[in-house]
Amino acid sequence: MPHVFISYSREDTAFVEQLERDLNARGIVTWRDTSSIVGGEEWYSAIVRGIDDAYIVIQVVTVASNLSKWVRREGLYADQRDLPIIPVRPDPACRMPFHLIDAQPVDFSDYAAGLARLVAAIQSTPQNMPAPRHSAEMDYLDFLLSEMKADLRTARYVNLGASYEKRAPSAQTYHDDLDEFELNLENLVPAEQIRGEQFDRPGDPVEDARQPLRELPRAILLGEPGAGKTFTLKQLAVDLAREAHDALEADADAAPPLPVFVALRSYKGHEPFAAFVGAQLGPLQGRYEELLAAGRLVLLLDALNEMQRRGNGRDLVAEVRGYLRDKQPWVVSCRVRDYQEELRDLPDVGKVRLKPLDLPRIKQVIDRRFHKQPEQAAALWEALRGSDALLRAWEAFAEADQAEAFWGRRRPDNVKLSYVSNEGAAWRRMHGDRRRMMLLCRNPFMLFMVCGTFERLGQLPDNRGALFADFVSNLLKREERTSRQTGQAWIETGIIRGALAELAYAMQRSEKGTEIAHAEAVRVLEAMPGVDDPDLLLRLAASASLLDVGESVRYTHQLLQEYFASEVMGSAMDRGQPPTQFWPPERWWEPQGWEETAIILAGVRGDPENVARWIAPAQPEAAWQALTESGIEVDPDNIQPETRAALVESARAKTREANPVGRAAAYRVLGRLAVDDRPGIGLPAGGPAQDPDYWVGIPAGPFLIGSDKEKDPRADGDELPQFEADLPTYWIARCPVTYAQYEAF
């Protein structure tokens, strides 16, 4: 029977019960979750059918409902079904949620008048119901598209470039002495191999990262913080969901693959991983194993680096890895610096690494963000030192296959760019900007923040740390203004910031790394001076879009967590405490989760060298990152003598580290400072040719050249035929040629 669906938060039950009674008394049939679901009926599916069978949706807008994930989902799903939505607002001062921003609310500050207006609006709405939906797969896809905010996401999405690596199929080969093996991909031509420490080696370029993710049976999506991993994975989910949706509408027998988006941070180990993934399918969760066995599912697992490492006495990362071993297709996203090695023992895996935004993509993001305000888009582009001439300069670098060199200060000889041309002047002007803001915008999350800050202030901050400071300050000011306008309680902003810093510190010190249990968050806040109501503080931070609050508490973006944690790190530095509390001496070279925090701290303080000097004794490579990646321009060749001495002294001391991974980290710092004087590594006086220990003599004799087709069926072209040649005595270097040596050559 046609009905009116009521979407609301349980905290507003008293108001909703009165409203429902009054609507029923006037002959209007209603549906809401507690009064319309039959005992024992699966709740998720019942909600879907309740909206499917409605001809209108009432959404009760309150502070509580604005924080409710399910109210938001119901509204988005109703919008996906093209159902009219009438917002009902008991408190006219409560702000409207984003997806209802264009709807005219019915205010109930005067209940009787509001009820009369609502009844008139309902009675004037034709009871035209959407076509009945009986497919649980369609229900699932509609909910997924709603949850992903599909239309808005697609309107804002910009294809992200990437590099990827692949292998032709061959038998898995183990090397006991190296504990490494070859990685293979089905039906793909040979390319680069991924091995252990070489995991960050670049591969084949693609213009759209989604393309190889769709083609590879198993893929790891890698990226730096804020590189767009989640954004890309969610857009891929939207793409696949739309294709499946269209195929089901055209022919239910087409059996299209269904995407399953899984936020790994939500897995706590309370159930087997298979049950957790199956639960993401909602109305289809009972068919999870059937659909998986039939190859009907594409698993999209997001943010391995944000996942809780241990739970219920189990290694959860190892559990996920074991589960994926015999499954396909799947994609796992992860930060480059975190858990990439956790996946290296999975066979037939391809790596797709997101590239930073190039100049045309930066402009495209800005234009899409301000598509209704082209003047503001143009002003931000100019503030970043962008221009048509700069785009032409970019094209000159790209045509010479030197796109990455565009972001450096040295123009390669093969780039046709005159120093005195408009293009050359525009390129120099960009690099002359001491803020280096255009370079910062190569990171999608940073560009998002830049757009938001510029929209509010009409100008740009100096660096990444300052950008975060402005971003957070604005969110808290906006929430304070709303709270005071609506008469809600507020906590002094300084207390909130201090509490959020302690929460971030507690998260990063915890086993989980990116979240803590709600009860633990409350305990942390109760110990903070001035925090008399921890739940109020959590609610305010959630309303400000800084925290996600539920059974656990986490930041809405990991970079925000690291920004707040930088305040605690900065306090430790100011008090003269050693950095070993962040990088313990026994495993100093391993990522500890504080590396990005240190980079942000360098930008917030505006003094990267001071931060680098403090960190150097504990972790010279993290110190180098803080020095060179904060967004504040630093010339590594002209740093202060005491900064250079701190880095060199620490790195040289750590070259005696027993663990080879630690030694490699120390030598990387020495190499970047051009003081790695090991034979065969750098460029000692006289060059490596003068070093007798660098060369090994190979005596004259016969040598087989080429391949034997019978022994190697894959051999072709210049490899054939195999023949024997007599070679004279020759010499070969003990070590591969380094970049410095090749550059000198």
XYZ file of C-alpha atoms in Angstrom:
745
model
C 0.000 0.000 0.000
C 1.367 3.476 -0.822
C 2.689 5.170 2.288
C 4.785 8.049 3.608
C 8.215 6.949 4.831
C 9.466 8.744 7.966
C 13.251 9.052 8.295
C 14.466 10.175 11.725
C 16.963 9.718 14.533
C 15.944 7.593 17.516
C 16.787 10.556 19.742
C 13.740 12.319 18.235
C 11.323 9.420 18.848
C 8.919 11.406 21.066
C 8.353 14.047 18.362
C 8.060 11.413 15.611
C 5.514 9.315 17.527
C 3.281 12.370 17.977
C 3.708 13.329 14.311
C 2.852 9.811 13.144
C -0.300 9.673 15.284
C -1.479 13.001 13.904
C -0.801 11.995 10.292
C -2.571 8.645 10.734
C -5.572 10.431 12.257
C -5.862 12.419 9.027
C -5.881 9.312 6.844
C -2.195 9.395 5.843
C -0.550 5.960 5.949
C 2.982 6.098 7.354
C 5.949 3.752 7.607
C 8.786 3.952 10.102
C 11.266 1.397 11.303
C 9.978 0.574 14.797
C 6.273 0.399 13.911
C 6.371 -1.195 10.452
C 8.978 -3.980 10.594
C 7.571 -7.412 11.348
C 9.283 -9.302 14.159
C 12.222 -11.318 12.892
C 12.326 -9.527 9.515
C 15.791 -8.543 8.335
C 16.049 -4.856 9.195
C 18.236 -3.682 6.294
C 15.989 -5.236 3.627
C 12.864 -3.931 5.358
C 14.213 -0.356 5.233
C 14.906 -0.739 1.508
C 11.368 -2.008 0.834
C 9.914 0.714 3.041
C 11.481 3.382 0.820
C 10.781 1.458 -2.402
C 7.043 1.325 -1.594
C 6.785 4.975 -0.521
C 5.462 7.825 -2.632
C 6.963 10.505 -0.407
C 9.640 10.706 2.306
C 9.523 12.894 5.407
C 12.970 13.546 6.882
C 12.976 14.952 10.412
C 15.874 17.435 10.525
C 17.508 17.849 13.937
C 21.032 18.022 15.299
C 20.815 14.289 16.077
C 19.530 13.312 12.625
C 22.239 15.393 10.952
C 24.782 13.202 12.754
C 22.978 9.954 11.918
C 24.638 7.898 9.198
C 21.406 5.947 8.577
C 19.236 9.038 8.199
C 21.710 10.334 5.648
C 21.670 6.992 3.829
C 17.877 6.898 3.744
C 17.732 10.405 2.309
C 20.330 9.659 -0.344
C 18.587 6.421 -1.293
C 15.236 8.203 -1.586
C 16.891 10.798 -3.799
C 18.381 8.006 -5.908
C 14.821 6.668 -6.352
C 13.596 10.160 -7.361
C 11.190 10.322 -4.436
C 10.057 13.744 -3.192
C 11.545 14.528 0.223
C 9.881 16.942 2.665
C 12.212 18.120 5.449
C 10.412 18.587 8.780
C 12.310 20.857 11.163
C 11.175 20.986 14.810
C 13.843 23.630 15.498
C 13.991 26.215 12.667
C 17.549 27.169 13.694
C 18.899 23.682 12.945
C 20.952 23.716 9.752
C 19.808 21.743 6.721
C 21.954 18.757 5.638
C 23.798 19.102 2.347
C 21.604 16.708 0.340
C 18.468 18.711 1.310
C 19.961 22.144 0.824
C 17.555 22.967 -2.041
C 14.437 21.613 -0.311
C 11.926 23.898 1.419
C 11.566 22.713 5.035
C 8.329 22.670 7.015
C 9.055 24.408 10.323
C 7.374 23.013 13.432
C 8.245 25.753 15.899
C 4.446 26.168 15.912
C 3.385 22.505 15.895
C -0.218 22.993 14.771
C 0.722 25.326 11.916
C 3.556 23.054 10.846
C 1.290 20.003 10.853
C -1.274 21.774 8.684
C 1.389 22.747 6.138
C 2.832 19.223 6.123
C -0.572 17.561 5.587
C -1.334 19.963 2.727
C 2.032 19.196 1.107
C 1.486 15.446 1.394
C -2.080 15.571 0.097
C -1.008 17.651 -2.895
C 1.636 15.088 -3.879
C 0.412 12.454 -6.380
C 0.782 8.911 -5.121
C 2.954 7.952 -8.082
C 5.186 5.189 -6.839
C 8.349 4.090 -8.624
C 8.143 0.753 -10.373
C 8.287 -2.076 -7.801
C 11.751 -3.476 -7.197
C 12.009 -7.135 -6.373
C 15.680 -7.663 -7.072
C 17.847 -7.775 -3.976
C 20.811 -7.040 -6.265
C 19.142 -3.823 -7.458
C 18.392 -2.890 -3.836
C 22.044 -3.399 -2.950
C 23.311 -1.376 -5.909
C 20.921 1.498 -5.208
C 22.038 1.671 -1.601
C 25.686 1.527 -2.650
C 25.244 4.352 -5.167
C 23.467 6.411 -2.516
C 26.138 5.738 0.079
C 28.829 6.781 -2.398
C 26.992 10.022 -3.307
C 27.438 8.841 -6.874
C 26.274 11.898 -8.838
C 28.244 14.418 -6.776
C 31.306 12.165 -6.766
C 31.268 11.771 -10.548
C 30.764 15.520 -11.080
C 33.866 16.263 -8.998
C 36.032 13.298 -10.025
C 39.172 13.919 -12.081
C 41.032 10.964 -13.576
C 44.189 10.362 -11.575
C 47.314 9.278 -13.422
C 49.230 6.253 -12.198
C 52.014 3.820 -12.981
C 51.516 0.098 -12.796
C 53.591 -3.049 -12.941
C 52.657 -6.425 -14.383
C 54.113 -9.818 -15.230
C 53.332 -12.496 -17.796
C 51.990 -15.727 -16.246
C 54.660 -18.152 -15.085
C 55.170 -20.560 -12.239
C 55.706 -19.015 -8.819
C 59.407 -19.341 -8.022
C 60.698 -19.142 -4.466
C 64.240 -18.090 -3.553
C 65.004 -19.482 -0.103
C 68.094 -17.358 0.302
C 66.243 -14.091 -0.466
C 62.723 -14.969 0.656
C 61.499 -13.317 -2.545
C 59.622 -14.568 -5.564
C 58.374 -13.478 -8.922
C 55.010 -11.741 -9.203
C 52.807 -12.574 -12.157
C 49.591 -11.358 -13.763
C 47.339 -13.324 -16.068
C 47.095 -12.463 -19.768
C 49.478 -9.488 -19.632
C 52.743 -8.848 -21.426
C 56.012 -8.887 -19.474
C 57.020 -5.672 -17.790
C 58.691 -4.762 -14.521
C 59.019 -7.091 -11.572
C 58.224 -6.037 -8.021
C 60.622 -7.351 -5.401
C 60.986 -6.547 -1.732
C 62.792 -3.249 -1.341
C 62.007 -2.337 -4.977
C 58.292 -2.072 -4.227
C 58.279 1.663 -4.936
C 59.890 1.366 -8.372
C 57.806 3.111 -11.039
C 56.082 1.102 -13.759
C 54.145 1.755 -16.945
C 52.263 5.091 -17.042
C 48.475 5.243 -17.455
C 46.255 8.307 -17.680
C 43.469 6.859 -15.526
C 44.314 4.666 -12.532
C 40.938 2.956 -12.788
C 41.873 1.320 -16.094
C 44.506 -1.138 -14.757
C 42.466 -1.632 -11.578
C 39.629 -2.940 -13.741
C 41.922 -5.146 -15.831
C 44.153 -6.713 -13.187
C 42.737 -9.751 -11.368
C 44.555 -8.667 -8.194
C 45.910 -5.188 -7.598
C 47.411 -3.073 -4.850
C 46.531 0.624 -5.154
C 49.369 2.602 -3.594
C 49.639 6.297 -2.883
C 51.068 8.886 -0.546
C 48.809 10.394 2.140
C 46.015 12.328 0.473
C 46.906 10.996 -2.989
C 43.307 10.014 -3.731
C 43.313 6.280 -2.941
C 39.892 6.203 -1.284
C 38.479 8.669 -3.818
C 39.665 6.472 -6.690
C 38.410 3.264 -5.107
C 34.986 4.775 -4.404
C 34.704 6.115 -7.950
C 35.597 2.643 -9.228
C 32.815 1.253 -7.021
C 30.402 3.790 -8.535
C 31.500 2.877 -12.076
C 31.021 -0.833 -11.494
C 27.730 -0.329 -9.636
C 26.279 1.756 -12.456
C 27.313 -0.801 -15.058
C 25.776 -3.615 -13.024
C 22.642 -1.538 -12.428
C 22.199 -0.832 -16.141
C 22.822 -4.462 -17.051
C 20.243 -5.707 -14.531
C 17.645 -3.252 -15.804
C 18.275 -4.383 -19.386
C 18.651 -8.110 -18.785
C 18.672 -9.740 -15.361
C 20.403 -12.787 -16.866
C 23.507 -10.780 -17.757
C 24.941 -11.527 -14.283
C 27.223 -8.448 -14.046
C 29.909 -8.264 -11.326
C 28.891 -6.438 -8.163
C 31.402 -4.165 -6.376
C 31.839 -4.620 -2.628
C 33.481 -1.607 -0.972
C 35.093 -2.570 2.346
C 36.547 0.011 4.749
C 39.262 -2.106 6.381
C 39.543 0.251 9.347
C 36.150 -1.051 10.491
C 37.362 -4.647 10.828
C 38.048 -5.394 14.508
C 38.275 -9.179 14.364
C 34.971 -9.797 16.134
C 34.064 -12.213 13.321
C 35.947 -14.026 10.541
C 36.977 -11.708 7.740
C 34.665 -13.485 5.268
C 31.658 -12.733 7.482
C 32.727 -9.104 7.813
C 33.014 -8.665 4.030
C 29.703 -10.451 3.470
C 27.966 -8.060 5.847
C 28.863 -5.150 3.531
C 26.422 -6.620 0.986
C 23.358 -5.765 3.085
C 20.374 -7.533 1.506
C 22.733 -9.872 -0.343
C 24.861 -10.913 2.632
C 23.172 -14.318 2.762
C 24.374 -14.931 -0.799
C 27.943 -13.764 -0.285
C 29.658 -17.156 -0.644
C 27.463 -18.065 -3.628
C 28.219 -14.808 -5.468
C 31.913 -15.014 -4.604
C 32.211 -18.583 -5.899
C 30.424 -17.583 -9.113
C 32.906 -14.729 -9.735
C 30.112 -12.148 -9.374
C 31.901 -9.954 -6.817
C 34.746 -7.438 -7.083
C 36.270 -6.830 -3.634
C 37.461 -3.232 -3.125
C 39.334 -3.129 0.193
C 40.212 0.381 1.305
C 43.070 1.654 3.483
C 45.081 -1.321 4.711
C 47.309 1.214 6.498
C 44.359 2.357 8.636
C 43.446 -1.172 9.672
C 43.681 -2.399 13.246
C 46.720 -4.691 13.370
C 45.578 -7.075 16.094
C 42.187 -8.010 17.507
C 40.896 -10.851 19.688
C 44.436 -12.193 19.904
C 44.805 -12.491 16.120
C 46.995 -10.804 13.517
C 44.209 -9.231 11.467
C 46.455 -8.075 8.614
C 47.738 -11.638 8.217
C 44.130 -12.851 8.286
C 43.174 -10.507 5.437
C 46.273 -11.543 3.509
C 45.438 -15.221 3.942
C 41.856 -14.678 2.875
C 42.891 -12.944 -0.339
C 45.418 -15.606 -1.321
C 42.968 -17.689 -3.386
C 40.454 -14.952 -4.269
C 40.065 -12.693 -7.293
C 39.292 -10.112 -8.483
C 40.221 -7.675 -5.742
C 41.888 -4.309 -5.150
C 43.551 -3.288 -1.875
C 44.544 0.337 -1.261
C 47.428 1.248 1.017
C 49.856 4.040 1.813
C 53.222 3.582 0.156
C 55.144 3.922 3.416
C 53.060 1.576 5.517
C 51.945 -1.986 4.880
C 53.045 -2.530 1.291
C 55.351 -5.379 2.335
C 52.440 -7.105 4.071
C 51.080 -8.054 0.639
C 54.272 -9.160 -1.055
C 53.714 -12.891 -0.487
C 50.487 -12.939 -2.520
C 50.865 -14.431 -6.010
C 49.727 -12.764 -9.251
C 49.507 -9.261 -7.839
C 49.882 -6.041 -9.815
C 50.838 -2.703 -8.323
C 49.104 0.525 -9.321
C 50.688 3.613 -7.810
C 48.877 6.937 -7.977
C 50.889 9.803 -9.360
C 50.687 13.348 -8.051
C 48.388 15.646 -10.007
C 49.939 17.223 -13.061
C 49.320 20.850 -13.992
C 46.307 20.298 -16.310
C 44.632 18.098 -13.683
C 45.155 20.723 -10.971
C 43.348 23.242 -13.152
C 40.614 20.711 -13.933
C 39.990 20.089 -10.223
C 39.751 23.836 -9.557
C 37.390 24.408 -12.497
C 35.108 21.561 -11.383
C 35.106 22.722 -7.774
C 34.111 26.266 -8.794
C 32.065 25.416 -11.891
C 29.359 27.849 -10.761
C 31.931 30.514 -9.824
C 34.353 30.758 -12.759
C 35.701 34.085 -11.512
C 36.773 32.453 -8.258
C 38.349 29.560 -10.156
C 40.355 32.049 -12.216
C 41.421 33.981 -9.100
C 42.664 30.833 -7.326
C 44.493 29.698 -10.467
C 46.237 33.082 -10.610
C 47.037 32.974 -6.869
C 48.781 29.651 -7.474
C 50.826 31.374 -10.221
C 48.872 29.539 -12.897
C 48.332 30.914 -16.412
C 47.814 29.843 -20.021
C 51.528 30.446 -20.562
C 52.334 28.067 -17.701
C 50.134 25.391 -19.290
C 52.060 25.835 -22.537
C 55.294 25.491 -20.583
C 53.943 22.250 -19.146
C 53.226 21.013 -22.670
C 56.822 21.741 -23.683
C 58.139 19.595 -20.831
C 55.583 16.836 -21.526
C 56.402 16.735 -25.253
C 60.065 16.232 -24.362
C 59.084 13.385 -22.019
C 60.286 15.507 -19.089
C 56.967 16.079 -17.281
C 58.427 15.421 -13.833
C 61.256 17.892 -14.480
C 58.611 20.632 -14.803
C 58.361 20.643 -10.998
C 62.125 21.068 -10.565
C 64.154 24.201 -11.106
C 66.449 22.803 -13.801
C 65.237 22.742 -17.402
C 66.536 19.691 -19.312
C 68.354 20.530 -22.547
C 65.758 18.784 -24.731
C 62.864 20.928 -23.440
C 62.162 23.617 -26.018
C 61.421 26.488 -23.672
C 63.055 29.834 -24.250
C 64.224 31.630 -21.120
C 62.866 34.955 -22.419
C 59.507 33.623 -23.690
C 56.178 34.108 -21.900
C 56.203 30.385 -21.161
C 59.681 30.493 -19.646
C 58.749 33.524 -17.540
C 55.585 31.781 -16.297
C 57.589 28.694 -15.317
C 60.140 30.797 -13.414
C 57.327 32.757 -11.740
C 55.790 29.540 -10.404
C 59.124 28.408 -8.990
C 59.775 31.887 -7.623
C 56.738 31.598 -5.331
C 58.358 31.030 -1.942
C 55.243 29.210 -0.705
C 55.601 26.596 -3.464
C 51.805 26.287 -3.264
C 51.333 24.910 -6.775
C 53.612 22.022 -5.869
C 51.582 21.416 -2.719
C 48.462 21.151 -4.873
C 49.843 18.072 -6.598
C 48.333 16.186 -3.640
C 44.528 15.895 -4.189
C 43.621 16.227 -0.503
C 45.844 19.292 -0.194
C 44.212 20.805 -3.274
C 40.791 20.156 -1.736
C 41.871 22.071 1.361
C 43.424 24.858 -0.725
C 40.135 25.305 -2.589
C 38.164 25.444 0.656
C 40.556 27.901 2.283
C 40.644 30.172 -0.758
C 36.850 30.083 -0.993
C 36.644 31.406 2.564
C 39.601 33.788 2.759
C 40.243 34.845 -0.812
C 43.953 34.167 -0.277
C 46.346 31.289 0.360
C 48.379 30.260 3.419
C 52.134 29.810 3.398
C 52.572 26.006 3.649
C 50.913 22.689 4.412
C 50.992 23.126 8.176
C 49.452 26.589 7.872
C 46.866 25.138 5.492
C 45.787 22.556 8.078
C 45.719 25.189 10.788
C 43.356 27.367 8.748
C 41.218 24.410 7.689
C 40.706 23.212 11.272
C 40.210 26.728 12.615
C 37.467 27.402 10.096
C 35.643 24.141 10.832
C 35.645 24.875 14.563
C 34.540 28.500 14.074
C 31.674 27.353 11.865
C 30.534 24.822 14.461
C 30.840 27.334 17.305
C 28.698 29.812 15.365
C 26.039 27.158 14.693
C 26.024 26.008 18.314
C 25.577 29.523 19.646
C 22.858 30.335 17.100
C 20.888 27.241 18.069
C 21.486 27.622 21.790
C 23.541 24.429 21.965
C 26.347 23.948 24.485
C 29.873 24.814 23.359
C 33.364 24.164 24.752
C 36.110 26.767 24.468
C 37.976 26.233 21.183
C 41.410 26.020 22.807
C 40.193 23.183 25.027
C 38.767 21.347 22.010
C 42.035 21.693 20.094
C 44.092 20.441 23.032
C 41.751 17.505 23.528
C 41.859 16.611 19.836
C 45.671 16.693 19.955
C 45.702 14.240 22.879
C 43.201 12.001 21.078
C 45.383 11.991 17.972
C 48.441 11.175 20.063
C 46.594 8.333 21.808
C 45.463 6.916 18.457
C 48.937 6.940 16.950
C 50.412 5.277 20.020
C 47.735 2.592 20.035
C 47.978 -0.771 18.317
C 45.257 0.281 15.891
C 47.016 3.468 14.842
C 44.036 5.329 13.407
C 41.235 4.939 15.942
C 40.457 4.087 19.545
C 37.434 2.627 21.256
C 34.771 5.117 22.314
C 35.296 4.249 25.995
C 39.043 4.801 25.668
C 38.468 8.162 23.963
C 36.267 9.199 26.881
C 39.005 8.189 29.352
C 41.570 10.277 27.452
C 39.262 13.292 27.448
C 38.316 12.955 31.115
C 41.986 13.426 31.980
C 42.119 16.714 30.024
C 41.791 20.006 31.952
C 38.552 21.796 31.148
C 36.805 18.802 29.568
C 33.818 18.287 31.862
C 31.646 16.554 29.264
C 33.670 14.218 26.980
C 30.591 13.138 25.018
C 29.742 16.768 24.232
C 33.272 17.374 23.002
C 33.112 14.304 20.757
C 29.745 15.410 19.393
C 31.042 18.914 18.639
C 34.131 17.546 16.882
C 31.927 15.192 14.850
C 29.620 18.049 13.883
C 32.676 19.999 12.744
C 33.571 17.094 10.408
C 36.803 16.408 12.298
C 35.863 13.096 13.920
C 33.787 10.037 13.105
C 32.192 8.945 16.381
C 30.523 5.594 16.998
C 31.656 2.480 18.840
C 35.128 3.732 17.970
C 36.481 7.231 17.388
C 38.630 8.211 14.417
C 39.503 11.325 12.411
C 37.641 11.928 9.174
C 41.001 11.916 7.364
C 44.260 10.475 8.599
C 46.123 13.662 7.680
C 43.929 15.577 10.135
C 44.899 13.113 12.853
C 48.552 13.648 12.010
C 48.100 17.427 12.081
C 46.680 17.306 15.621
C 49.340 14.801 16.707
C 51.969 17.291 15.521
C 50.931 19.584 18.389
C 51.929 16.910 20.915
C 55.166 16.226 19.027
C 55.920 19.954 18.984
C 55.381 20.185 22.748
C 57.838 17.324 23.271
C 60.389 19.135 21.095
C 59.905 22.399 23.005
C 60.426 20.603 26.335
C 63.664 19.096 25.070
C 62.390 15.534 25.244
C 64.252 13.082 22.999
C 62.551 12.007 19.755
C 63.154 8.363 20.702
C 59.644 8.299 22.176
C 58.446 8.429 18.572
C 61.219 6.371 16.917
C 62.438 3.710 19.403
C 66.160 2.908 19.029
C 65.717 -0.843 18.631
C 63.728 -0.478 15.354
C 64.378 3.149 14.468
C 64.275 2.602 10.678
C 60.770 1.108 10.570
C 57.784 3.396 9.838
C 56.290 4.272 13.219
C 53.331 6.344 12.013
C 54.987 9.626 13.032
C 56.732 10.454 9.756
C 53.896 12.520 8.238
C 53.312 14.143 11.627
C 56.908 15.373 11.621
C 56.540 16.769 8.098
C 53.392 18.646 9.129
C 55.096 19.919 12.306
C 57.900 21.388 10.185
C 55.316 23.327 8.181
C 53.271 24.434 11.205
C 56.393 25.763 12.946
C 57.699 27.324 9.747
C 61.198 26.087 10.647
C 61.971 22.729 8.997
C 65.645 22.849 9.954
C 64.909 23.071 13.682
C 62.518 20.114 13.467
C 65.039 18.133 11.404
C 67.843 18.765 13.904
C 65.654 17.520 16.746
C 64.609 14.330 14.927
C 67.999 13.510 13.355
C 69.628 11.650 16.292
C 66.711 9.194 16.412
C 65.725 8.858 12.738
C 67.859 10.667 10.144
C 65.640 9.656 7.209
C 62.507 11.035 8.899
C 64.505 14.177 9.667
C 65.379 14.505 5.967
C 61.699 14.152 5.037
C 60.712 16.859 7.530
C 63.423 19.087 6.097
C 62.489 18.682 2.430
C 58.751 17.854 2.293
C 57.017 20.407 4.541
C 56.117 22.762 1.696
C 58.539 25.398 2.951
C 61.311 25.880 0.431
C 64.654 24.550 1.627
C 67.788 24.240 -0.510
C 69.374 20.942 0.653
C 72.758 22.101 -0.645
C 72.691 25.216 1.541
C 71.200 24.145 4.855
C 72.641 25.442 8.114
C 75.947 23.762 9.122
C 74.480 22.484 12.399
C 71.551 20.897 10.541
C 73.846 19.184 8.078
C 76.133 18.015 10.887
C 73.208 16.517 12.830
C 72.025 14.551 9.790
C 75.485 13.337 8.759
C 76.575 12.391 12.280
C 73.416 10.362 12.949
C 73.365 8.662 9.542
C 77.049 7.669 9.761
C 76.557 6.246 13.244
C 73.603 4.192 12.031
C 75.512 2.660 9.104
C 76.806 0.255 11.764
C 73.250 -1.009 12.284
C 73.110 -4.827 12.134
C 69.829 -4.874 10.233
C 70.424 -4.258 6.488
C 67.164 -2.325 6.117
C 68.361 0.087 8.778
C 71.778 0.443 7.124
C 70.090 1.159 3.793
C 68.012 3.948 5.386
C 71.143 5.520 6.866
C 73.041 5.325 3.571
C 70.109 6.900 1.707
C 70.507 10.010 3.846
C 74.263 10.077 3.260
C 73.644 9.701 -0.455
C 71.224 12.620 -0.534
C 73.807 14.722 1.262
C 76.470 13.535 -1.221
C 78.734 12.159 1.533
C 78.354 8.416 0.917
C 82.004 7.634 0.200
C 81.824 3.839 -0.003
C 83.836 2.432 -2.943
C 81.683 2.076 -6.015
C 78.827 4.196 -4.662
C 79.658 7.853 -5.037
C 82.265 9.668 -7.081
C 85.553 9.554 -5.131
C 88.586 11.496 -6.329
C 89.843 9.980 -9.556
C 86.526 8.208 -10.181
C 85.669 4.527 -9.717
C 87.883 3.557 -12.647
C 90.899 4.273 -10.417
C 89.636 1.963 -7.638
C 91.061 -1.556 -8.163
C 88.606 -3.076 -5.676
C 85.700 -1.845 -7.806
C 86.462 -4.133 -10.790
C 86.471 -7.891 -11.316
C 88.457 -9.403 -14.198
C 86.751 -11.955 -16.460
C 89.249 -14.150 -18.352
C 89.125 -14.593 -22.103
C 87.202 -17.597 -23.430
C 84.036 -18.882 -25.105
C 80.689 -17.269 -24.223
C 77.142 -18.323 -25.151
C 75.089 -15.472 -26.593
C 71.302 -15.547 -27.175
C 68.662 -18.132 -26.308
C 67.836 -21.676 -27.251
C 64.261 -21.862 -28.586
C 63.873 -25.457 -27.444
C 64.871 -24.629 -23.876
C 63.070 -21.293 -23.744
C 59.896 -21.239 -25.915
C 59.398 -17.556 -25.086
C 62.669 -16.544 -26.769
C 62.263 -14.573 -29.978
C 63.624 -11.714 -32.088
C 67.177 -10.658 -31.367
C 67.632 -13.520 -28.867
C 67.753 -16.114 -31.658
C 69.684 -18.105 -32.608
C 72.023 -19.018 -29.761
C 75.716 -19.105 -30.728
C 79.156 -19.193 -29.131
C 81.591 -16.280 -29.285
C 85.207 -15.950 -28.156
C 85.574 -12.921 -25.904
C 88.825 -11.285 -24.815
C 89.574 -10.546 -21.184
C 87.215 -7.870 -19.818
C 86.321 -6.250 -16.522
C 82.948 -5.808 -14.843
C 82.033 -3.587 -11.906
C 81.144 -5.194 -8.595
C 78.134 -2.871 -8.095
C 75.375 -1.561 -10.379
C 76.023 1.874 -11.800
C 74.565 4.554 -9.543
C 72.669 7.628 -10.676
C 75.574 9.855 -9.707
C 77.995 7.779 -11.782
C 75.725 7.695 -14.804
C 75.163 11.458 -14.577
C 78.938 11.987 -14.557
C 79.286 9.637 -17.547
